[in-house]
CSV table of C-alpha atoms in Angstrom, one decimal:
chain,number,residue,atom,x,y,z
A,1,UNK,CA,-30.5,16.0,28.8
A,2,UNK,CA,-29.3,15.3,25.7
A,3,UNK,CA,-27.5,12.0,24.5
A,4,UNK,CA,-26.0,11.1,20.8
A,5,UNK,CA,-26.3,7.9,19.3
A,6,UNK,CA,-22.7,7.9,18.9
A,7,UNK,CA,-22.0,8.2,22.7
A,8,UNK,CA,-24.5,5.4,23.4
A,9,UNK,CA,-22.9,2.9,20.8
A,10,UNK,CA,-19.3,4.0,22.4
A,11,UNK,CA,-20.7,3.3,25.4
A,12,UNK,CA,-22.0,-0.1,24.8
A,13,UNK,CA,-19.0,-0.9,22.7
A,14,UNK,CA,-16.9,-0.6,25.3
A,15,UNK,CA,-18.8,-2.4,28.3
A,16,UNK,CA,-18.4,-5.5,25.5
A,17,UNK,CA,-14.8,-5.4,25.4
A,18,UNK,CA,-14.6,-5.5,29.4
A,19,UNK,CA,-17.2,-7.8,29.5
A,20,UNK,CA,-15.1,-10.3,26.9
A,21,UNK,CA,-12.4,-9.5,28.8
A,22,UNK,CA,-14.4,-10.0,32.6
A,23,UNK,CA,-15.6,-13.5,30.9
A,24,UNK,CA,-12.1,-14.4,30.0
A,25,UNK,CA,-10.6,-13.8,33.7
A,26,UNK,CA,-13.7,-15.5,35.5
A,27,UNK,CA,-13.6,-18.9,32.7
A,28,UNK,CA,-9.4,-19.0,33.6
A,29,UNK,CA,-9.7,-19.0,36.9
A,30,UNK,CA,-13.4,-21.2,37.8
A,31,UNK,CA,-11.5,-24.1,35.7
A,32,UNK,CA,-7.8,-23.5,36.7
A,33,UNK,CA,-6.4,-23.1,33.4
A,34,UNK,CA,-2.7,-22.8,33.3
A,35,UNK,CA,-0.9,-20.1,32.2
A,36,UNK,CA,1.3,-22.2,29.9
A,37,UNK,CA,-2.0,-22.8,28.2
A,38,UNK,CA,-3.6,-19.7,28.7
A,39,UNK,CA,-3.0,-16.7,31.2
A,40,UNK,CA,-5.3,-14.0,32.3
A,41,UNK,CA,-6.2,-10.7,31.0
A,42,UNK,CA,-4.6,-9.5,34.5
A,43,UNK,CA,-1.6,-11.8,33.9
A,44,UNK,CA,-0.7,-10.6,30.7
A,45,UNK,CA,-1.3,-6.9,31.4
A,46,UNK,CA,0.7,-7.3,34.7
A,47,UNK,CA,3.8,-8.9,32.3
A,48,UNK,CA,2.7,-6.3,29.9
A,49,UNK,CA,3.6,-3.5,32.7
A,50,UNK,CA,7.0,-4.9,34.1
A,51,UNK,CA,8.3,-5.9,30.8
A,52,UNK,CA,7.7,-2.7,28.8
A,53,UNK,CA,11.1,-1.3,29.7
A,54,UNK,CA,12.4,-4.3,27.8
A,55,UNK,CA,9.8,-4.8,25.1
A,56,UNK,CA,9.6,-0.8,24.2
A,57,UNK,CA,12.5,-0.9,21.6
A,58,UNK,CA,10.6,-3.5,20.2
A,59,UNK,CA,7.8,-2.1,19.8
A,60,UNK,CA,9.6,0.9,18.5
A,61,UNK,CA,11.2,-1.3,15.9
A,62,UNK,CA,8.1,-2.9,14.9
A,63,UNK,CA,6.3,0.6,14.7
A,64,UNK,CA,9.0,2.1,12.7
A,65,UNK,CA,9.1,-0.8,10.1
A,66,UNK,CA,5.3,-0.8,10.0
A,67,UNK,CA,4.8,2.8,9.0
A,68,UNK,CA,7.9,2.8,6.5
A,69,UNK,CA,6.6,0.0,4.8
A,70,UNK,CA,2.7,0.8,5.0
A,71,UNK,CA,3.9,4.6,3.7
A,72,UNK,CA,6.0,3.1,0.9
A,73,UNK,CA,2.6,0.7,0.3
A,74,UNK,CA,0.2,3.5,0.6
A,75,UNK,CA,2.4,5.6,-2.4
A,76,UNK,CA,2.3,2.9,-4.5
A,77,UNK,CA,-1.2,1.6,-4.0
A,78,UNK,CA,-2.6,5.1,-4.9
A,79,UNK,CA,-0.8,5.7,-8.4
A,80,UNK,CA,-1.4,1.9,-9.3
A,81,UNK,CA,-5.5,2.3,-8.3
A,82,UNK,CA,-5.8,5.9,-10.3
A,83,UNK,CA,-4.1,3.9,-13.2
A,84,UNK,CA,-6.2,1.2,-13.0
A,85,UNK,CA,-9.4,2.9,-12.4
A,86,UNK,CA,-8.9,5.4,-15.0
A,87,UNK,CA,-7.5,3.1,-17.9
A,88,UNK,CA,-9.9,0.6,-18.9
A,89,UNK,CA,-6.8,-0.6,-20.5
A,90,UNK,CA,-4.6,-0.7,-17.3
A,91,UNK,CA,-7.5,-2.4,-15.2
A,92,UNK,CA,-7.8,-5.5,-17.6
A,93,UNK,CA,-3.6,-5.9,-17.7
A,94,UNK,CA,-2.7,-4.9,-14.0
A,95,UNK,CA,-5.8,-6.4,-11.9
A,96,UNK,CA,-5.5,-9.7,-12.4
A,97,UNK,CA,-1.8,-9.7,-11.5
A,98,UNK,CA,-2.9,-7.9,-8.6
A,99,UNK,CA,-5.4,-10.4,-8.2
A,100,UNK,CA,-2.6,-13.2,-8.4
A,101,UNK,CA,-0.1,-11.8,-6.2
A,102,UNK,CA,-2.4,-10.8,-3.3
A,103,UNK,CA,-3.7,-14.9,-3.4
A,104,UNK,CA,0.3,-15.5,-2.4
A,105,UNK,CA,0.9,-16.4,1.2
A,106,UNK,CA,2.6,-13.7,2.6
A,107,UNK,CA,5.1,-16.3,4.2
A,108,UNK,CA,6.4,-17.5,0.9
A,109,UNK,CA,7.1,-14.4,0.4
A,110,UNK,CA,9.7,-13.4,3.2
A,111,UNK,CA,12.5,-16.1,2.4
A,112,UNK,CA,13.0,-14.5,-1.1
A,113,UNK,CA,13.0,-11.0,0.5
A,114,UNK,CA,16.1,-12.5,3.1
A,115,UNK,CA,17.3,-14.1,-0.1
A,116,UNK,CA,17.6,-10.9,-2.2
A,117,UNK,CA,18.4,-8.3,0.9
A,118,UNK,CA,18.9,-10.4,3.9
A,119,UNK,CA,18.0,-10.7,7.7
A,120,UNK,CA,16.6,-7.6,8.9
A,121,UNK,CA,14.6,-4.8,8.7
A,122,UNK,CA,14.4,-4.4,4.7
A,123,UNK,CA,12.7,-7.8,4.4
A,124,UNK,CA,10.1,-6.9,7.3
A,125,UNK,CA,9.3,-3.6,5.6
A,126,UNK,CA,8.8,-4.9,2.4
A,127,UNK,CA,6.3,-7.4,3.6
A,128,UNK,CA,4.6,-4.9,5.0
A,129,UNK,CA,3.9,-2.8,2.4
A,130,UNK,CA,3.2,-5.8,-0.2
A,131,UNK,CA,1.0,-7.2,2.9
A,132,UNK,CA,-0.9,-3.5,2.8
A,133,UNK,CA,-1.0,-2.9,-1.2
A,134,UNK,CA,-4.0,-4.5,-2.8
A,135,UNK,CA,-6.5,-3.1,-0.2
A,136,UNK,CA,-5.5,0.3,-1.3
A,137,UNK,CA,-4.9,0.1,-5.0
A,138,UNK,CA,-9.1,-1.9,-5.2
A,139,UNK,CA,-10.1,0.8,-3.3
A,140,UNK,CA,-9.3,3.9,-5.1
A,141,UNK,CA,-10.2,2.2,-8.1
A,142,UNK,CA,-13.6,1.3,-7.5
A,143,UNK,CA,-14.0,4.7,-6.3
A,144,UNK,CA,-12.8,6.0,-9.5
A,145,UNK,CA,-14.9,3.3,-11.6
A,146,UNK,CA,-17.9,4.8,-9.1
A,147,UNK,CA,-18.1,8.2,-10.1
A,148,UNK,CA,-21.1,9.9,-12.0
A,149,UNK,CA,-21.1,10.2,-15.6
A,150,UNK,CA,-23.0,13.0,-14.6
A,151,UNK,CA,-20.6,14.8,-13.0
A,152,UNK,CA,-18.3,14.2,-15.6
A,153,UNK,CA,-20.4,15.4,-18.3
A,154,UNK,CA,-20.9,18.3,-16.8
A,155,UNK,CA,-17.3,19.3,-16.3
A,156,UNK,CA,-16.6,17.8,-20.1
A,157,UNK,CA,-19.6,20.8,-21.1
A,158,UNK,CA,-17.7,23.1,-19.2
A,159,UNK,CA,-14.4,22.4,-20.9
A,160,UNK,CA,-12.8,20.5,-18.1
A,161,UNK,CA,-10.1,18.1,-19.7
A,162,UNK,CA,-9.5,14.7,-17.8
A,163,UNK,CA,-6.9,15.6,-15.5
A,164,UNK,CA,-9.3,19.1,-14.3
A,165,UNK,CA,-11.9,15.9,-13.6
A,166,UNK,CA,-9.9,13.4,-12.0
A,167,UNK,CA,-8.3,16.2,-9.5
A,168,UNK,CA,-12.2,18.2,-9.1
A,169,UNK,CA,-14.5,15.0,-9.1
A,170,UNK,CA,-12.7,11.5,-9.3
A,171,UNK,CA,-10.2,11.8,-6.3
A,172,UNK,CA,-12.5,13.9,-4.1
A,173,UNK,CA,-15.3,11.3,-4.8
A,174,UNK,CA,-12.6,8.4,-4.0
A,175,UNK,CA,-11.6,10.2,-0.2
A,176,UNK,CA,-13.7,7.6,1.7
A,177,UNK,CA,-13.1,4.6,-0.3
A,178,UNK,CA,-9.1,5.4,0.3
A,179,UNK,CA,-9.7,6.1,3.9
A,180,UNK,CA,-11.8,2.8,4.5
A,181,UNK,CA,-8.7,1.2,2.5
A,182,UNK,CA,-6.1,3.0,5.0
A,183,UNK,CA,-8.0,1.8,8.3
A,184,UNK,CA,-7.7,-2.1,6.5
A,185,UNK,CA,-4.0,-2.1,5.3
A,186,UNK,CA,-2.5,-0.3,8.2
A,187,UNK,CA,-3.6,-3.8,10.4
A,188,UNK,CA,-2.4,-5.3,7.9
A,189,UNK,CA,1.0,-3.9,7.7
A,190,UNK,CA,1.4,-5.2,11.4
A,191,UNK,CA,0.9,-8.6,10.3
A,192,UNK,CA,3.2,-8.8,7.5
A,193,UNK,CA,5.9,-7.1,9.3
A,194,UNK,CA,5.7,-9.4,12.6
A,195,UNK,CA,5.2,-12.1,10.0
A,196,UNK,CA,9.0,-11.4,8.6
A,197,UNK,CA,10.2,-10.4,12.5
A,198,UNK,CA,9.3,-14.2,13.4
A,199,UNK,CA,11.6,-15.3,10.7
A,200,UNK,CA,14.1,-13.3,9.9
A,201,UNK,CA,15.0,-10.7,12.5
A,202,UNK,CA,16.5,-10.4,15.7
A,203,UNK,CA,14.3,-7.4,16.6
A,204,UNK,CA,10.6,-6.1,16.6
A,205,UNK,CA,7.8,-7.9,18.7
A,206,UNK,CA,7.8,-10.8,16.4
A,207,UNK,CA,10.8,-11.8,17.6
A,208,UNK,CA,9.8,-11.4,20.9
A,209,UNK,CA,7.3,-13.7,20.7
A,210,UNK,CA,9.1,-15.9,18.9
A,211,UNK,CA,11.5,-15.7,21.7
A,212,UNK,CA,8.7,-16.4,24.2
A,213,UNK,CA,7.1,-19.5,22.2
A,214,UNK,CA,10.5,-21.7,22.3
A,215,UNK,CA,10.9,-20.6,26.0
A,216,UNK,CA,7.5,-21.4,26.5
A,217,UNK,CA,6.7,-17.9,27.8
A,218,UNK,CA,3.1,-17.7,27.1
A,219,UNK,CA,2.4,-14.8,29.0
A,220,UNK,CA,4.8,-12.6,27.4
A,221,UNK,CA,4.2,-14.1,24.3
A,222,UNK,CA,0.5,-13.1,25.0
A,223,UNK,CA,1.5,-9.5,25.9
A,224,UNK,CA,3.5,-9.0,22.9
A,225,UNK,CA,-0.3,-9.5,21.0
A,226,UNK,CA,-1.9,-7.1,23.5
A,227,UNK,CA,1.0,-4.4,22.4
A,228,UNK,CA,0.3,-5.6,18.7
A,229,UNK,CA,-4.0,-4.8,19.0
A,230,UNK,CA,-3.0,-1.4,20.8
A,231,UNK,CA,-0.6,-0.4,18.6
A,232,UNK,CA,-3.4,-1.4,15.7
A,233,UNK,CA,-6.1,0.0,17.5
A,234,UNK,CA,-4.3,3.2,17.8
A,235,UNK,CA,-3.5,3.7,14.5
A,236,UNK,CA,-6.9,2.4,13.3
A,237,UNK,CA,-8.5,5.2,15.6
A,238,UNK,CA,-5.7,8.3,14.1
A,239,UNK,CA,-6.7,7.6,10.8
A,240,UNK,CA,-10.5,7.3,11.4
A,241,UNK,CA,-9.9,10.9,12.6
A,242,UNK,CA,-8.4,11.9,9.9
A,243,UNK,CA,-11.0,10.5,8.0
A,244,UNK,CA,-14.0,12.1,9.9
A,245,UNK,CA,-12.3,15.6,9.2
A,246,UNK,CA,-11.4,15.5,5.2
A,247,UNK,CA,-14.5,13.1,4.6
A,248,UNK,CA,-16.8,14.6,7.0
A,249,UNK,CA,-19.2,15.1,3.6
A,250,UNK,CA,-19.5,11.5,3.1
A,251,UNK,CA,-20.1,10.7,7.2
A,252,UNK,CA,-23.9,10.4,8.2
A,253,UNK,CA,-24.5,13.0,10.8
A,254,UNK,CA,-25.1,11.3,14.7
A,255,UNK,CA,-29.1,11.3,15.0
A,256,UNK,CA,-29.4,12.8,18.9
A,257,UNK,CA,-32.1,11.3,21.4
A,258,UNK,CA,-33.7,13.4,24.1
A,259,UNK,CA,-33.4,11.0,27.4
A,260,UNK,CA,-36.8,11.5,28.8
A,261,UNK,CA,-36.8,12.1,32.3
A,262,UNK,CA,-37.4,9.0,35.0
C-alpha cells in the first residue's frame, strides 16, 4: 500500500481542526459558558444553517466587493512591483512610499473614502484593494531583484534585449513569489472590505455583524466569521491550485512512503 506524504499531512491537518473545534464544544459546555459570551461550534453552525437564506446576499455582496477590489489591487500591484523591481531608480522613489502607506491603519483610511465617494460599496472596494496592494507589488519585486545574473547574461550573449528577458526569465522566475503574494492579499481583501462594511454600508457581512454586536447577537455575529474563514479558505485553496498547476516547476515533488504491513 502506498501512502504520500501529502495525504498524511492532510490527514493530520485536518483531525487538528476538529480537534480545536471538539476542544472548543467540550470547554463551552463543562464550564457553562454563555452564549452571549461565547457559543458553540454547534451553535454557530446551527445559526449558520437557518440563517443563510438571510445572510447569502450578504455574503454575495461581500464576495463581489472582495474580488472587484482584490482584482483592481492585483492589476496594480503587478505593474507597480515590475517597475520597482526592474528600475533601481523606481525602487528607491516608490518603496518607501509603499512602505509608508501600508504602516496606515486601514480604518483611517475608510472615512476619507466615504468622504470623497460616500456610503457604499466604492469605499469597501477600495479598501480592499489598498488593504491587498503591498503584499503583491514586494512580492513580484523581490522575485525580479532574485533572478540570476546568470540567466540574464546568457540571454544578453544571445541578443535578448530587456523586455525578451523580463517576459523569458524575470516574470517566469517571479510565478511563485506572485502566487505566494495572491494566497496573502486575497485574506486580506476580506478584511479591508468587512472593515469598510462595519462602517459605512448597509450591506455585506460586516454589517451583519455589526448588526448582531449592538443586538447583542453573538451567535450570528460568530457565524458571520465562520462564513468570512470559508469564504477565505476557499479562495485560499482556488488559488493554491492554480498555483500547483502554472508553478508546478517550483513545487517539491510529495516524497511517497511504503506502509509496511502490520
Amino acid at each position: 500500500m502506498t501512502v504520500s506524504l501529502g495525504a498524511r499531512e492532510r490527514f493530520v491537518s485536518a483531525l487538528l481542526i476538529v480537534s480545536i473545534f471538539g476542544a472548543w464544544e467540550l470547554a463551552c459546555l463543562l464550564f457553562h459558558v454563555s452564549a452571549i459570551v461565547l457559543p458553540r461550534p454547534s451553535q454557530i453552525l446551527t445559526t449558520l444553517v437557518l440563517q443563510m437564506p438571510a445572510l447569502w446576499p450578504h455574503i454575495l455582496q461581500t464576495l463581489f466587493t472582495t474580488m472587484i477590489g482584490f482584482a483592481i489591487g492585483m492589476t496594480i500591484g503587478v505593474f507597480l512591483g515590475v517597475l520597482v523591481g526592474v528600475s533601481r531608480a523606481a525602487y528607491n522613489a516608490a518603496y518607501p512610499l509603499l512602505i509608508g502607506f501600508s504602516s496606515i491603519p486601514k480604518v483611517a483610511v475608510v472615512p476619507i473614502f466615504v468622504l470623497w465617494f460616500g456610503s457604499g460599496t466604492v469605499p469597501a472596494i477600495l479598501t480592499a484593494m489598498t488593504t491587498c496592494l503591498f503584499p503583491i507589488v514586494v512580492n513580484v519585486a523581490t522575485g525580479l531583484a532574485t533572478t540570476e545574473p546568470e540567466m540574464e547574461d546568457v540571454l544578453k550573449a544571445l541578443g535578448a534585449n530587456r523586455w525578451q528577458i523580463l517576459w523569458n526569465v524575470g516574470l517566469p522566475r517571479t510565478m511563485p513569489y506572485f502566487f505566494a503574494s495572491l494566497k496573502i492579499a486575497v485574506t486580506l481583501a476580506f478584511v479591508g472590505t468587512v472593515l469598510s462594511e462595519t462602517v459605512a454600508s448597509n450591506r455585506g457581512i460586516g454589517n451583519v455583524m455589526m448588526m448582531a454586536s449592538a443586538n447583542f447577537d453573538v451567535t450570528l455575529a460568530f457565524a458571520g466569521l465562520f462564513a468570512l474563514a470559508i469564504l477565505g479558505v476557499c479562495l485560499y485553496a482556488v488559488f493554491a491550485l492554480v498555483e500547483q498547476r502554472v508553478c508546478g516547476w517550483a513545487t517539491r515533488a510529495e516524497t511517497r512512503y511504503e506502509a509496511t504491513p502490520g
